[in-house]
XYZ file of C-alpha atoms in Angstrom:
215
model
C 76.727 -20.140 30.325
C 76.756 -23.753 31.186
C 73.883 -25.508 31.235
C 73.473 -26.138 35.546
C 73.937 -22.540 35.934
C 71.354 -21.773 33.556
C 68.995 -23.964 35.617
C 69.532 -22.435 38.921
C 69.056 -19.159 36.996
C 65.360 -20.243 36.014
C 64.954 -21.873 39.034
C 65.213 -18.667 41.227
C 63.472 -16.711 38.574
C 60.392 -19.379 39.031
C 60.357 -19.361 42.812
C 60.661 -15.588 43.091
C 57.201 -15.454 40.956
C 55.492 -18.175 43.022
C 56.605 -15.884 46.311
C 55.324 -12.849 44.482
C 51.924 -14.327 43.208
C 51.514 -15.878 47.125
C 52.483 -12.654 48.398
C 49.535 -11.455 46.421
C 46.822 -14.160 46.501
C 47.505 -13.770 50.432
C 46.505 -9.764 50.497
C 43.637 -10.994 48.364
C 42.087 -13.351 50.772
C 43.332 -11.294 53.759
C 40.804 -8.426 52.255
C 37.755 -10.778 51.397
C 38.147 -12.332 55.224
C 38.181 -9.110 56.858
C 35.418 -7.433 54.277
C 32.995 -10.472 55.485
C 34.030 -9.844 59.023
C 33.341 -6.455 58.835
C 29.751 -7.409 57.184
C 28.786 -9.638 60.095
C 30.090 -6.923 62.952
C 27.412 -4.297 61.027
C 24.784 -6.487 60.805
C 25.372 -7.230 64.715
C 24.993 -3.787 65.266
C 21.861 -3.148 63.519
C 20.502 -5.484 66.264
C 17.946 -3.298 68.061
C 17.811 -0.552 65.433
C 14.358 0.035 64.173
C 12.904 -2.785 62.253
C 15.538 -5.203 62.923
C 16.010 -7.991 65.381
C 18.503 -10.659 65.844
C 18.195 -14.289 64.319
C 20.538 -17.667 65.593
C 22.839 -18.303 62.744
C 21.847 -21.804 63.448
C 18.358 -21.477 62.222
C 17.709 -22.133 58.763
C 17.766 -19.749 55.738
C 18.196 -19.608 52.226
C 21.666 -19.168 51.008
C 20.627 -17.699 47.469
C 23.774 -18.555 44.663
C 25.812 -19.709 47.819
C 23.652 -22.329 48.756
C 25.648 -25.807 48.033
C 29.255 -24.120 48.378
C 31.922 -25.926 50.266
C 33.008 -24.640 53.833
C 29.763 -22.634 53.994
C 29.711 -20.035 56.952
C 27.156 -17.589 58.105
C 27.252 -14.506 60.190
C 25.408 -11.510 61.370
C 21.769 -12.837 60.711
C 19.006 -10.286 61.328
C 15.476 -10.000 60.125
C 12.651 -7.590 60.500
C 9.761 -6.506 58.305
C 9.964 -3.907 55.771
C 7.040 -2.402 53.310
C 5.126 -5.495 54.701
C 7.632 -8.619 54.063
C 9.293 -10.314 56.045
C 13.184 -9.781 55.730
C 16.155 -12.248 56.850
C 19.797 -10.647 55.744
C 23.126 -12.343 56.893
C 26.611 -12.115 55.440
C 27.350 -15.956 54.158
C 31.406 -16.839 52.804
C 32.770 -20.408 51.245
C 35.878 -21.123 52.125
C 37.979 -23.734 49.918
C 40.949 -25.124 49.904
C 43.669 -26.367 47.326
C 47.207 -27.217 46.495
C 49.403 -29.432 48.283
C 52.679 -28.478 49.870
C 55.778 -30.962 50.076
C 54.197 -32.243 53.492
C 50.807 -33.181 51.458
C 48.822 -30.895 53.199
C 46.509 -28.086 51.251
C 48.215 -24.642 52.030
C 45.826 -22.426 49.603
C 42.577 -20.801 51.206
C 40.302 -18.798 49.055
C 37.424 -17.563 50.831
C 34.253 -16.341 48.615
C 31.740 -13.685 50.732
C 28.573 -12.939 49.841
C 25.438 -10.300 51.344
C 22.028 -12.372 51.085
C 18.735 -10.739 51.086
C 15.569 -13.349 51.716
C 12.107 -11.905 51.122
C 8.993 -13.544 51.827
C 6.973 -13.450 48.321
C 4.334 -15.629 48.630
C 2.521 -13.826 45.461
C 5.279 -15.417 43.632
C 5.014 -19.000 43.546
C 6.673 -19.710 40.540
C 10.492 -19.607 39.658
C 12.695 -17.190 38.859
C 16.436 -17.200 38.024
C 18.513 -13.738 37.134
C 21.942 -14.116 36.107
C 23.715 -10.981 36.614
C 24.995 -9.375 33.836
C 28.727 -9.769 32.571
C 30.792 -6.247 31.484
C 28.652 -5.229 28.641
C 26.167 -7.760 28.495
C 22.144 -8.604 30.282
C 21.355 -10.437 33.093
C 20.049 -13.641 31.970
C 16.488 -14.627 32.717
C 15.070 -17.950 33.298
C 12.357 -19.726 34.684
C 8.154 -19.919 34.279
C 8.061 -16.163 36.230
C 10.474 -15.123 33.411
C 7.887 -13.966 31.312
C 6.732 -11.292 34.131
C 10.027 -9.493 33.277
C 9.763 -7.884 29.883
C 8.965 -4.759 28.612
C 8.321 -1.804 31.240
C 8.181 -4.063 34.212
C 11.880 -5.483 33.049
C 12.737 -1.567 32.979
C 11.875 -1.020 36.152
C 13.018 -4.280 37.788
C 16.597 -3.700 35.989
C 16.573 0.216 37.519
C 16.238 -1.058 40.795
C 18.591 -3.712 40.563
C 21.720 -1.730 38.921
C 21.488 1.061 41.617
C 23.736 -1.506 43.369
C 26.473 -3.958 42.325
C 23.653 -5.986 40.139
C 22.618 -8.973 42.322
C 21.864 -12.551 41.239
C 18.026 -13.266 41.721
C 16.496 -16.668 43.117
C 12.417 -16.920 43.373
C 11.246 -20.223 44.504
C 8.388 -21.400 46.347
C 7.488 -17.894 47.412
C 10.817 -16.964 48.688
C 13.139 -14.620 47.074
C 16.738 -14.784 47.570
C 19.022 -11.311 46.604
C 23.029 -12.126 46.517
C 25.225 -9.833 46.710
C 29.069 -10.065 46.224
C 29.654 -6.703 47.371
C 29.765 -7.646 51.237
C 30.097 -3.836 51.867
C 26.700 -3.213 51.048
C 25.956 -4.488 54.515
C 26.386 -0.642 55.594
C 23.603 0.638 53.661
C 21.139 -2.503 54.611
C 18.281 -0.902 54.892
C 18.524 0.518 51.786
C 19.276 -2.643 50.268
C 16.382 -4.344 51.794
C 13.844 -1.604 50.257
C 14.837 -2.143 47.207
C 14.407 -5.882 47.368
C 10.924 -4.975 48.405
C 10.194 -2.838 45.475
C 11.228 -5.483 43.152
C 9.513 -7.967 44.221
C 6.568 -5.839 44.447
C 7.029 -4.659 41.002
C 6.611 -8.134 40.029
C 3.727 -8.956 42.715
C 1.405 -6.538 41.369
C 1.886 -7.824 37.382
C 1.073 -10.895 38.786
C -1.898 -9.795 40.096
C -5.343 -10.684 38.527
C -7.004 -8.221 36.550
C -9.898 -7.207 38.532
C -13.011 -8.380 35.909
C -14.858 -5.198 34.512
C -18.528 -4.624 36.316
C -21.155 -4.182 33.971
């Protein structure tokens, strides 16, 4: 086979591969955007339901693990009081662009959505970071509150977290953030908020000072 023909064949194969990968990537991106949009709409429908009120998407709210990501947007912010704790929930999404076309403009867009649940936890004044486990691994736990998550307390906390897609957990300055990459959990927001409250409650109970024994 002549070299020019070989090069043409190779070029056609590469072109086909690029087109197929582009179509697949576009499909995945469309699914992520659709999931984020559906989560926002569901949260908005919770407004007026028992326990939930609308909060402006422009009001300050911790973004959990989404904090600092580029192109960060937020929607469907709602707030309520559950188990005596102030709770806020919102759907976040980070949008990045990469890759240059022949015109020099970026042509690849990637959206990363997340559902963030924020609770007031004034009893927990230290910091705690719980990185969700990789398949076959355990949570990575750090921070000055990490000693609380041990023994029976650890088992209780992990049982709660693993009842859903395991979230990333961050506690700092009396505020707890739970970041879920499964934004479809917006449809179970009452149960998810209750789980987050249970986790904070378990840790707060351990943090309580022991009562002195009366003589």
